[in-house]
Short mmCIF file of N, CA and C in Angstrom, two decimals:
data_model
loop_
_atom_site.label_atom_id
_atom_site.label_comp_id
_atom_site.label_asym_id
_atom_site.label_seq_id
_atom_site.Cartn_x
_atom_site.Cartn_y
_atom_site.Cartn_z
N MET F 830 58.95 31.20 -70.30
CA MET F 830 59.42 32.42 -70.92
C MET F 830 59.55 32.22 -72.42
N ARG F 831 59.22 33.29 -73.14
CA ARG F 831 59.31 33.24 -74.59
C ARG F 831 59.61 34.63 -75.12
N VAL F 832 60.00 34.70 -76.37
CA VAL F 832 60.19 35.98 -77.05
C VAL F 832 58.80 36.48 -77.43
N ILE F 833 58.51 37.73 -77.12
CA ILE F 833 57.16 38.28 -77.28
C ILE F 833 56.86 38.67 -78.72
N SER F 834 57.82 39.32 -79.40
CA SER F 834 57.54 39.86 -80.72
C SER F 834 58.81 39.87 -81.57
N GLY F 835 58.64 40.23 -82.83
CA GLY F 835 59.78 40.31 -83.74
C GLY F 835 59.97 39.03 -84.51
N ASN F 836 61.15 38.89 -85.11
CA ASN F 836 61.39 37.72 -85.96
C ASN F 836 61.56 36.42 -85.18
N LEU F 837 61.70 36.50 -83.86
CA LEU F 837 61.79 35.30 -83.03
C LEU F 837 60.52 35.08 -82.19
N LYS F 838 59.45 35.77 -82.55
CA LYS F 838 58.20 35.72 -81.78
C LYS F 838 57.79 34.28 -81.47
N GLY F 839 57.52 34.05 -80.18
CA GLY F 839 57.07 32.74 -79.74
C GLY F 839 58.19 31.79 -79.36
N LYS F 840 59.42 32.13 -79.67
CA LYS F 840 60.56 31.26 -79.36
C LYS F 840 60.68 31.11 -77.85
N LYS F 841 60.72 29.88 -77.37
CA LYS F 841 60.86 29.63 -75.93
C LYS F 841 62.30 29.88 -75.51
N LEU F 842 62.42 30.47 -74.33
CA LEU F 842 63.73 30.76 -73.76
C LEU F 842 63.96 29.89 -72.53
N TYR F 843 65.19 29.48 -72.36
CA TYR F 843 65.56 28.69 -71.18
C TYR F 843 65.65 29.61 -69.98
N SER F 844 65.40 29.05 -68.80
CA SER F 844 65.49 29.81 -67.56
C SER F 844 66.39 29.06 -66.59
N ILE F 845 66.64 29.69 -65.48
CA ILE F 845 67.47 29.07 -64.45
C ILE F 845 66.55 28.55 -63.35
N PRO F 846 66.66 27.27 -63.02
CA PRO F 846 65.80 26.75 -61.96
C PRO F 846 66.12 27.40 -60.62
N GLY F 847 65.13 27.49 -59.75
CA GLY F 847 65.34 28.06 -58.43
C GLY F 847 65.08 29.56 -58.41
N LYS F 848 65.51 30.20 -57.34
CA LYS F 848 65.24 31.62 -57.16
C LYS F 848 66.49 32.48 -57.23
N ALA F 849 67.59 31.91 -57.73
CA ALA F 849 68.84 32.67 -57.83
C ALA F 849 68.71 33.83 -58.82
N VAL F 850 67.92 33.65 -59.85
CA VAL F 850 67.71 34.69 -60.86
C VAL F 850 66.21 34.97 -60.95
N ARG F 851 65.88 36.25 -61.05
CA ARG F 851 64.48 36.68 -61.15
C ARG F 851 64.26 37.20 -62.57
N PRO F 852 63.88 36.32 -63.50
CA PRO F 852 63.71 36.78 -64.88
C PRO F 852 62.52 37.73 -65.03
N THR F 853 62.65 38.68 -65.94
CA THR F 853 61.56 39.60 -66.24
C THR F 853 60.45 38.81 -66.91
N SER F 854 59.25 38.92 -66.38
CA SER F 854 58.12 38.15 -66.91
C SER F 854 57.79 38.59 -68.34
N ASP F 855 57.14 37.71 -69.08
CA ASP F 855 56.73 38.03 -70.45
C ASP F 855 55.86 39.28 -70.47
N ARG F 856 54.95 39.37 -69.53
CA ARG F 856 54.01 40.51 -69.49
C ARG F 856 54.75 41.83 -69.24
N LEU F 857 55.69 41.82 -68.31
CA LEU F 857 56.45 43.04 -68.02
C LEU F 857 57.35 43.40 -69.20
N ARG F 858 57.98 42.40 -69.81
CA ARG F 858 58.81 42.66 -71.00
C ARG F 858 57.98 43.28 -72.11
N GLU F 859 56.78 42.76 -72.32
CA GLU F 859 55.90 43.31 -73.35
C GLU F 859 55.58 44.78 -73.06
N SER F 860 55.29 45.09 -71.81
CA SER F 860 55.00 46.48 -71.43
C SER F 860 56.21 47.38 -71.68
N ILE F 861 57.39 46.92 -71.29
CA ILE F 861 58.61 47.70 -71.49
C ILE F 861 58.83 47.98 -72.98
N PHE F 862 58.70 46.95 -73.80
CA PHE F 862 58.97 47.12 -75.23
C PHE F 862 57.87 47.91 -75.94
N ASN F 863 56.67 47.90 -75.41
CA ASN F 863 55.63 48.77 -75.98
C ASN F 863 56.00 50.23 -75.75
N ILE F 864 56.58 50.54 -74.61
CA ILE F 864 57.01 51.91 -74.32
C ILE F 864 58.24 52.27 -75.16
N LEU F 865 59.15 51.33 -75.32
CA LEU F 865 60.40 51.58 -76.07
C LEU F 865 60.21 51.71 -77.57
N SER F 866 59.26 51.05 -78.11
CA SER F 866 59.00 50.88 -79.54
C SER F 866 60.08 51.40 -80.48
N PHE F 867 60.20 52.69 -80.68
CA PHE F 867 61.11 53.22 -81.71
C PHE F 867 62.58 53.24 -81.29
N HIS F 868 62.90 52.95 -80.05
CA HIS F 868 64.29 52.95 -79.60
C HIS F 868 65.03 51.65 -79.94
N VAL F 869 64.32 50.64 -80.36
CA VAL F 869 64.91 49.31 -80.50
C VAL F 869 65.59 49.07 -81.85
N LYS F 870 64.98 49.49 -82.93
CA LYS F 870 65.54 49.24 -84.28
C LYS F 870 66.96 49.76 -84.37
N GLN F 871 67.87 48.90 -84.82
CA GLN F 871 69.28 49.22 -85.03
C GLN F 871 70.02 49.60 -83.75
N ALA F 872 69.46 49.33 -82.58
CA ALA F 872 70.10 49.69 -81.31
C ALA F 872 71.32 48.82 -81.04
N ILE F 873 72.26 49.42 -80.32
CA ILE F 873 73.40 48.69 -79.77
C ILE F 873 73.06 48.50 -78.30
N VAL F 874 72.77 47.26 -77.91
CA VAL F 874 72.18 46.95 -76.61
C VAL F 874 73.23 46.47 -75.61
N LEU F 875 73.07 46.94 -74.37
CA LEU F 875 73.86 46.45 -73.25
C LEU F 875 72.86 45.92 -72.23
N ASP F 876 72.99 44.65 -71.87
CA ASP F 876 72.09 44.00 -70.92
C ASP F 876 72.90 43.67 -69.67
N LEU F 877 72.76 44.53 -68.63
CA LEU F 877 73.52 44.36 -67.39
C LEU F 877 72.70 43.56 -66.38
N PHE F 878 73.40 42.70 -65.63
CA PHE F 878 72.74 41.73 -64.74
C PHE F 878 71.77 40.93 -65.61
N ALA F 879 72.29 40.40 -66.70
CA ALA F 879 71.48 39.85 -67.79
C ALA F 879 70.61 38.66 -67.40
N GLY F 880 70.98 37.90 -66.40
CA GLY F 880 70.15 36.76 -65.97
C GLY F 880 69.98 35.74 -67.07
N THR F 881 68.81 35.68 -67.66
CA THR F 881 68.55 34.73 -68.76
C THR F 881 68.84 35.37 -70.12
N GLY F 882 69.03 36.68 -70.13
CA GLY F 882 69.25 37.39 -71.39
C GLY F 882 67.97 37.76 -72.12
N ALA F 883 66.83 37.56 -71.47
CA ALA F 883 65.53 37.76 -72.14
C ALA F 883 65.34 39.18 -72.66
N LEU F 884 65.78 40.19 -71.92
CA LEU F 884 65.59 41.57 -72.38
C LEU F 884 66.42 41.85 -73.64
N GLY F 885 67.68 41.47 -73.61
CA GLY F 885 68.53 41.67 -74.78
C GLY F 885 68.07 40.86 -75.99
N MET F 886 67.60 39.64 -75.75
CA MET F 886 67.12 38.80 -76.86
C MET F 886 65.85 39.36 -77.46
N GLU F 887 64.99 39.90 -76.62
CA GLU F 887 63.77 40.54 -77.11
C GLU F 887 64.15 41.72 -78.02
N ALA F 888 65.14 42.49 -77.59
CA ALA F 888 65.59 43.62 -78.41
C ALA F 888 66.15 43.14 -79.74
N LEU F 889 66.95 42.08 -79.72
CA LEU F 889 67.50 41.54 -80.97
C LEU F 889 66.38 41.04 -81.88
N SER F 890 65.39 40.39 -81.30
CA SER F 890 64.26 39.90 -82.09
C SER F 890 63.51 41.04 -82.76
N ARG F 891 63.50 42.20 -82.12
CA ARG F 891 62.76 43.36 -82.63
C ARG F 891 63.62 44.30 -83.48
N GLY F 892 64.81 43.86 -83.85
CA GLY F 892 65.59 44.64 -84.80
C GLY F 892 66.83 45.34 -84.27
N ALA F 893 67.21 45.09 -83.01
CA ALA F 893 68.46 45.67 -82.51
C ALA F 893 69.62 45.10 -83.32
N GLU F 894 70.66 45.89 -83.47
CA GLU F 894 71.82 45.48 -84.28
C GLU F 894 72.68 44.44 -83.57
N SER F 895 72.94 44.67 -82.28
CA SER F 895 73.77 43.75 -81.51
C SER F 895 73.49 43.93 -80.03
N ALA F 896 73.96 42.95 -79.23
CA ALA F 896 73.75 43.02 -77.78
C ALA F 896 74.94 42.42 -77.05
N VAL F 897 75.30 43.06 -75.95
CA VAL F 897 76.32 42.55 -75.04
C VAL F 897 75.61 42.21 -73.74
N PHE F 898 75.79 40.97 -73.29
CA PHE F 898 75.16 40.47 -72.08
C PHE F 898 76.23 40.33 -71.01
N ILE F 899 76.01 40.97 -69.84
CA ILE F 899 76.99 40.90 -68.76
C ILE F 899 76.32 40.39 -67.49
N ASP F 900 76.94 39.40 -66.89
CA ASP F 900 76.51 38.86 -65.60
C ASP F 900 77.73 38.23 -64.96
N ILE F 901 77.67 38.00 -63.67
CA ILE F 901 78.81 37.38 -62.97
C ILE F 901 78.56 35.92 -62.63
N HIS F 902 77.32 35.51 -62.63
CA HIS F 902 76.97 34.16 -62.19
C HIS F 902 77.06 33.14 -63.33
N ASN F 903 77.78 32.05 -63.06
CA ASN F 903 77.99 31.02 -64.08
C ASN F 903 76.69 30.42 -64.60
N GLY F 904 75.73 30.20 -63.71
CA GLY F 904 74.44 29.64 -64.13
C GLY F 904 73.74 30.55 -65.13
N ALA F 905 73.75 31.85 -64.85
CA ALA F 905 73.13 32.82 -65.75
C ALA F 905 73.88 32.84 -67.09
N LEU F 906 75.17 32.86 -67.05
CA LEU F 906 75.97 32.90 -68.29
C LEU F 906 75.72 31.67 -69.14
N SER F 907 75.58 30.53 -68.50
CA SER F 907 75.30 29.29 -69.23
C SER F 907 73.94 29.34 -69.92
N VAL F 908 72.93 29.87 -69.23
CA VAL F 908 71.59 29.98 -69.80
C VAL F 908 71.56 31.01 -70.93
N ILE F 909 72.25 32.13 -70.76
CA ILE F 909 72.33 33.14 -71.82
C ILE F 909 72.94 32.51 -73.07
N LYS F 910 74.03 31.80 -72.89
CA LYS F 910 74.70 31.14 -74.03
C LYS F 910 73.75 30.15 -74.72
N ARG F 911 73.02 29.41 -73.92
CA ARG F 911 72.06 28.43 -74.46
C ARG F 911 70.95 29.13 -75.23
N ASN F 912 70.44 30.25 -74.68
CA ASN F 912 69.37 30.99 -75.35
C ASN F 912 69.86 31.63 -76.65
N ILE F 913 71.06 32.16 -76.64
CA ILE F 913 71.63 32.76 -77.85
C ILE F 913 71.75 31.71 -78.95
N LYS F 914 72.24 30.54 -78.56
CA LYS F 914 72.39 29.45 -79.53
C LYS F 914 71.03 29.00 -80.05
N ALA F 915 70.06 28.83 -79.15
CA ALA F 915 68.72 28.38 -79.55
C ALA F 915 68.05 29.37 -80.49
N CYS F 916 68.35 30.65 -80.32
CA CYS F 916 67.77 31.70 -81.17
C CYS F 916 68.64 32.02 -82.38
N GLU F 917 69.76 31.33 -82.49
CA GLU F 917 70.71 31.53 -83.60
C GLU F 917 71.16 32.99 -83.71
N LEU F 918 71.57 33.55 -82.57
CA LEU F 918 71.99 34.95 -82.52
C LEU F 918 73.48 35.11 -82.22
N GLU F 919 74.25 34.06 -82.44
CA GLU F 919 75.67 34.09 -82.11
C GLU F 919 76.41 35.24 -82.78
N ASN F 920 76.01 35.61 -83.99
CA ASN F 920 76.71 36.67 -84.73
C ASN F 920 76.31 38.08 -84.26
N LYS F 921 75.30 38.18 -83.39
CA LYS F 921 74.85 39.49 -82.92
C LYS F 921 75.03 39.67 -81.42
N ALA F 922 75.54 38.64 -80.74
CA ALA F 922 75.58 38.67 -79.28
C ALA F 922 76.98 38.38 -78.75
N LYS F 923 77.28 39.03 -77.64
CA LYS F 923 78.55 38.81 -76.94
C LYS F 923 78.21 38.64 -75.47
N ILE F 924 78.84 37.66 -74.82
CA ILE F 924 78.60 37.39 -73.40
C ILE F 924 79.89 37.69 -72.64
N ILE F 925 79.75 38.40 -71.53
CA ILE F 925 80.91 38.73 -70.70
C ILE F 925 80.60 38.39 -69.25
N LYS F 926 81.52 37.66 -68.63
CA LYS F 926 81.43 37.40 -67.18
C LYS F 926 82.17 38.54 -66.49
N TRP F 927 81.45 39.29 -65.64
CA TRP F 927 82.08 40.47 -65.04
C TRP F 927 81.32 40.90 -63.79
N ASP F 928 82.07 41.48 -62.85
CA ASP F 928 81.48 42.07 -61.64
C ASP F 928 81.15 43.53 -61.94
N ILE F 929 79.90 43.78 -62.26
CA ILE F 929 79.43 45.11 -62.68
C ILE F 929 79.61 46.14 -61.56
N ILE F 930 79.51 45.70 -60.31
CA ILE F 930 79.64 46.61 -59.17
C ILE F 930 81.07 47.11 -59.04
N LYS F 931 82.02 46.28 -59.39
CA LYS F 931 83.44 46.66 -59.30
C LYS F 931 83.77 47.75 -60.32
N ASN F 932 83.43 47.49 -61.58
CA ASN F 932 83.63 48.45 -62.68
C ASN F 932 83.03 47.85 -63.94
N LEU F 933 83.09 48.60 -65.02
CA LEU F 933 82.63 48.09 -66.32
C LEU F 933 83.74 48.21 -67.36
N ASN F 934 84.97 48.05 -66.91
CA ASN F 934 86.12 48.14 -67.82
C ASN F 934 86.07 47.09 -68.92
N CYS F 935 85.27 46.07 -68.74
CA CYS F 935 85.15 45.01 -69.75
C CYS F 935 84.57 45.54 -71.06
N ILE F 936 83.88 46.67 -71.03
CA ILE F 936 83.32 47.23 -72.27
C ILE F 936 84.04 48.51 -72.70
N LYS F 937 85.04 48.90 -71.93
CA LYS F 937 85.77 50.14 -72.22
C LYS F 937 86.47 50.07 -73.57
N SER F 938 87.03 48.92 -73.90
CA SER F 938 87.76 48.79 -75.17
C SER F 938 86.85 48.58 -76.37
N ASP F 939 85.60 48.21 -76.10
CA ASP F 939 84.66 48.05 -77.21
C ASP F 939 84.47 49.39 -77.91
N LYS F 940 84.46 49.36 -79.20
CA LYS F 940 84.26 50.59 -79.96
C LYS F 940 82.77 50.92 -80.11
N LEU F 941 81.95 50.09 -79.47
CA LEU F 941 80.51 50.30 -79.53
C LEU F 941 80.09 51.43 -78.60
N ALA F 942 79.16 52.22 -79.03
CA ALA F 942 78.53 53.21 -78.17
C ALA F 942 77.11 52.71 -77.93
N PHE F 943 76.85 52.22 -76.74
CA PHE F 943 75.55 51.64 -76.43
C PHE F 943 74.48 52.72 -76.37
N ASN F 944 73.34 52.45 -77.01
CA ASN F 944 72.25 53.42 -76.97
C ASN F 944 70.95 52.85 -76.40
N LEU F 945 70.96 51.58 -75.99
CA LEU F 945 69.83 50.96 -75.31
C LEU F 945 70.40 50.05 -74.23
N ILE F 946 70.14 50.41 -72.97
CA ILE F 946 70.78 49.72 -71.86
C ILE F 946 69.73 49.23 -70.88
N PHE F 947 69.77 47.93 -70.61
CA PHE F 947 68.88 47.32 -69.63
C PHE F 947 69.67 47.05 -68.36
N ILE F 948 69.13 47.47 -67.23
CA ILE F 948 69.77 47.24 -65.93
C ILE F 948 68.73 46.58 -65.02
N ASP F 949 68.99 45.35 -64.64
CA ASP F 949 68.04 44.59 -63.83
C ASP F 949 68.78 43.87 -62.71
N PRO F 950 69.31 44.65 -61.73
CA PRO F 950 70.10 44.03 -60.66
C PRO F 950 69.23 43.31 -59.64
N PRO F 951 69.86 42.48 -58.81
CA PRO F 951 69.10 41.90 -57.70
C PRO F 951 68.48 43.03 -56.87
N TYR F 952 67.26 42.83 -56.44
CA TYR F 952 66.54 43.87 -55.71
C TYR F 952 67.13 44.13 -54.31
N ASN F 953 67.06 45.39 -53.91
CA ASN F 953 67.40 45.84 -52.56
C ASN F 953 68.81 45.46 -52.11
N ARG F 954 69.75 45.49 -53.04
CA ARG F 954 71.15 45.19 -52.71
C ARG F 954 72.04 46.43 -52.90
N ARG F 955 71.43 47.56 -53.19
CA ARG F 955 72.14 48.83 -53.39
C ARG F 955 73.13 48.76 -54.56
N PHE F 956 72.70 48.13 -55.64
CA PHE F 956 73.54 48.00 -56.83
C PHE F 956 73.32 49.13 -57.84
N LEU F 957 72.24 49.89 -57.72
CA LEU F 957 71.93 50.91 -58.73
C LEU F 957 72.98 52.01 -58.78
N GLN F 958 73.34 52.57 -57.64
CA GLN F 958 74.30 53.68 -57.60
C GLN F 958 75.65 53.28 -58.21
N PRO F 959 76.28 52.18 -57.76
CA PRO F 959 77.57 51.84 -58.37
C PRO F 959 77.45 51.47 -59.85
N THR F 960 76.34 50.88 -60.24
CA THR F 960 76.17 50.53 -61.65
C THR F 960 76.10 51.78 -62.52
N LEU F 961 75.28 52.75 -62.11
CA LEU F 961 75.17 54.00 -62.88
C LEU F 961 76.50 54.75 -62.89
N HIS F 962 77.21 54.74 -61.78
CA HIS F 962 78.53 55.38 -61.70
C HIS F 962 79.51 54.70 -62.67
N ASN F 963 79.58 53.38 -62.63
CA ASN F 963 80.51 52.65 -63.49
C ASN F 963 80.16 52.80 -64.97
N LEU F 964 78.90 52.87 -65.27
CA LEU F 964 78.45 53.06 -66.65
C LEU F 964 78.90 54.42 -67.17
N ARG F 965 78.73 55.43 -66.36
CA ARG F 965 79.16 56.79 -66.74
C ARG F 965 80.67 56.85 -66.91
N LYS F 966 81.37 56.22 -65.99
CA LYS F 966 82.84 56.28 -65.95
C LYS F 966 83.50 55.59 -67.15
N VAL F 967 82.88 54.54 -67.68
CA VAL F 967 83.50 53.75 -68.74
C VAL F 967 83.50 54.48 -70.10
N GLY F 968 82.56 55.40 -70.29
CA GLY F 968 82.54 56.19 -71.53
C GLY F 968 82.08 55.46 -72.77
N SER F 969 81.26 54.43 -72.62
CA SER F 969 80.78 53.67 -73.78
C SER F 969 79.29 53.84 -74.01
N VAL F 970 78.74 54.93 -73.51
CA VAL F 970 77.31 55.19 -73.66
C VAL F 970 77.13 56.38 -74.58
N LYS F 971 76.28 56.21 -75.57
CA LYS F 971 76.01 57.26 -76.55
C LYS F 971 75.10 58.33 -75.94
N LYS F 972 75.36 59.59 -76.27
CA LYS F 972 74.49 60.66 -75.81
C LYS F 972 73.08 60.39 -76.33
N GLY F 973 72.09 60.54 -75.45
CA GLY F 973 70.70 60.27 -75.80
C GLY F 973 70.30 58.82 -75.59
N ALA F 974 71.23 57.99 -75.10
CA ALA F 974 70.92 56.58 -74.86
C ALA F 974 69.76 56.43 -73.89
N CYS F 975 68.98 55.39 -74.10
CA CYS F 975 67.84 55.07 -73.25
C CYS F 975 68.26 53.96 -72.28
N LEU F 976 68.09 54.20 -70.99
CA LEU F 976 68.38 53.22 -69.96
C LEU F 976 67.06 52.77 -69.34
N ILE F 977 66.89 51.47 -69.23
CA ILE F 977 65.68 50.92 -68.63
C ILE F 977 66.13 50.16 -67.39
N ILE F 978 65.66 50.61 -66.24
CA ILE F 978 66.08 50.01 -64.98
C ILE F 978 64.87 49.37 -64.31
N GLU F 979 65.00 48.09 -64.04
CA GLU F 979 63.96 47.36 -63.31
C GLU F 979 64.44 47.25 -61.87
N HIS F 980 63.64 47.77 -60.93
CA HIS F 980 64.09 47.79 -59.54
C HIS F 980 62.92 47.71 -58.57
N SER F 981 63.25 47.51 -57.32
CA SER F 981 62.26 47.40 -56.26
C SER F 981 61.69 48.78 -55.92
N LEU F 982 60.47 48.79 -55.43
CA LEU F 982 59.86 50.02 -54.94
C LEU F 982 60.67 50.60 -53.78
N LEU F 983 61.35 49.72 -53.06
CA LEU F 983 62.13 50.14 -51.88
C LEU F 983 63.50 50.70 -52.23
N GLU F 984 63.89 50.61 -53.48
CA GLU F 984 65.21 51.11 -53.90
C GLU F 984 65.03 52.11 -55.04
N PRO F 985 64.86 53.38 -54.70
CA PRO F 985 64.63 54.39 -55.73
C PRO F 985 65.87 54.65 -56.58
N ILE F 986 65.65 55.24 -57.74
CA ILE F 986 66.74 55.64 -58.62
C ILE F 986 67.53 56.75 -57.93
N PRO F 987 68.86 56.60 -57.82
CA PRO F 987 69.65 57.69 -57.22
C PRO F 987 69.61 58.93 -58.13
N LEU F 988 69.34 60.06 -57.55
CA LEU F 988 69.17 61.29 -58.33
C LEU F 988 70.41 62.18 -58.33
N ASP F 989 71.54 61.66 -57.84
CA ASP F 989 72.75 62.48 -57.77
C ASP F 989 73.66 62.33 -58.99
N PHE F 990 73.09 61.97 -60.11
CA PHE F 990 73.83 61.84 -61.36
C PHE F 990 73.25 62.81 -62.39
N PRO F 991 73.88 63.94 -62.62
CA PRO F 991 73.34 64.90 -63.59
C PRO F 991 73.38 64.39 -65.04
N GLU F 992 74.12 63.30 -65.28
CA GLU F 992 74.22 62.73 -66.63
C GLU F 992 72.97 61.97 -67.05
N TYR F 993 72.18 61.59 -66.08
CA TYR F 993 70.99 60.79 -66.34
C TYR F 993 69.74 61.60 -66.00
N GLU F 994 68.78 61.56 -66.90
CA GLU F 994 67.53 62.28 -66.68
C GLU F 994 66.38 61.28 -66.68
N LEU F 995 65.62 61.27 -65.60
CA LEU F 995 64.48 60.38 -65.48
C LEU F 995 63.36 60.86 -66.40
N GLN F 996 62.97 60.02 -67.36
CA GLN F 996 61.93 60.37 -68.33
C GLN F 996 60.56 59.83 -67.97
N ASN F 997 60.56 58.64 -67.39
CA ASN F 997 59.29 57.95 -67.15
C ASN F 997 59.53 56.91 -66.07
N GLN F 998 58.49 56.59 -65.34
CA GLN F 998 58.58 55.54 -64.34
C GLN F 998 57.22 54.87 -64.23
N ARG F 999 57.21 53.55 -64.27
CA ARG F 999 55.97 52.79 -64.22
C ARG F 999 56.05 51.77 -63.08
N LYS F 1000 54.94 51.59 -62.41
CA LYS F 1000 54.86 50.61 -61.32
C LYS F 1000 54.11 49.38 -61.82
N TYR F 1001 54.72 48.21 -61.60
CA TYR F 1001 54.10 46.93 -61.94
C TYR F 1001 54.20 46.06 -60.69
N GLY F 1002 53.14 46.03 -59.89
CA GLY F 1002 53.16 45.27 -58.64
C GLY F 1002 54.21 45.84 -57.70
N LYS F 1003 55.18 45.01 -57.31
CA LYS F 1003 56.25 45.45 -56.41
C LYS F 1003 57.49 45.90 -57.17
N THR F 1004 57.34 46.08 -58.47
CA THR F 1004 58.47 46.45 -59.32
C THR F 1004 58.25 47.84 -59.92
N LEU F 1005 59.33 48.60 -59.98
CA LEU F 1005 59.33 49.87 -60.70
C LEU F 1005 60.19 49.69 -61.94
N VAL F 1006 59.76 50.25 -63.03
CA VAL F 1006 60.58 50.31 -64.24
C VAL F 1006 60.80 51.79 -64.52
N SER F 1007 62.08 52.18 -64.49
CA SER F 1007 62.44 53.58 -64.70
C SER F 1007 63.14 53.71 -66.05
N PHE F 1008 62.76 54.75 -66.80
CA PHE F 1008 63.33 55.02 -68.11
C PHE F 1008 64.15 56.31 -67.98
N LEU F 1009 65.44 56.20 -68.21
CA LEU F 1009 66.34 57.34 -68.10
C LEU F 1009 66.95 57.63 -69.46
N THR F 1010 67.37 58.87 -69.64
CA THR F 1010 68.12 59.26 -70.83
C THR F 1010 69.50 59.73 -70.40
N TYR F 1011 70.51 59.29 -71.11
CA TYR F 1011 71.88 59.74 -70.86
C TYR F 1011 72.06 61.03 -71.63
N ILE F 1012 72.26 62.14 -70.92
CA ILE F 1012 72.21 63.46 -71.55
C ILE F 1012 73.58 64.10 -71.75
N VAL F 1013 74.66 63.44 -71.42
CA VAL F 1013 75.98 64.05 -71.56
C VAL F 1013 76.60 63.66 -72.89
#
């Protein structure tokens, strides 16, 4: 894994050995960021189920202002911390250990209004609905924010949230990438 573009282009990123974390491939990340292009500059990024932190780091490399990385697994948090240090992004990144399914109160006190949100939960575990609910409930999402959700073909985006509008959806093998806009 490496950073695809921006001021950190080519920088190698650490990964977690084994299959506990499914990092977004370089090719898929490149496709996502080609679609996002103008949403990244000066963005306030939230990387949920951050894993290795590759999505948030790619955004920082391409000009995002700051990023908050949230995951519950110690191995993932350790790798994110290592990647942030290796990329010298300590002043732009914050790491939080949190159970996203329970709630997102960990970002409620932040004065940041996130406008670029990556959601990449474990596949087929029914995490999308509670994550979108908790994100809406916490009130830290800016109107017009772009949400990018990487999910299984077998787990569609829940459509019972009027706050989120599906803008685009792309299929990459067994993965769907859905682009939503927060419209409230």
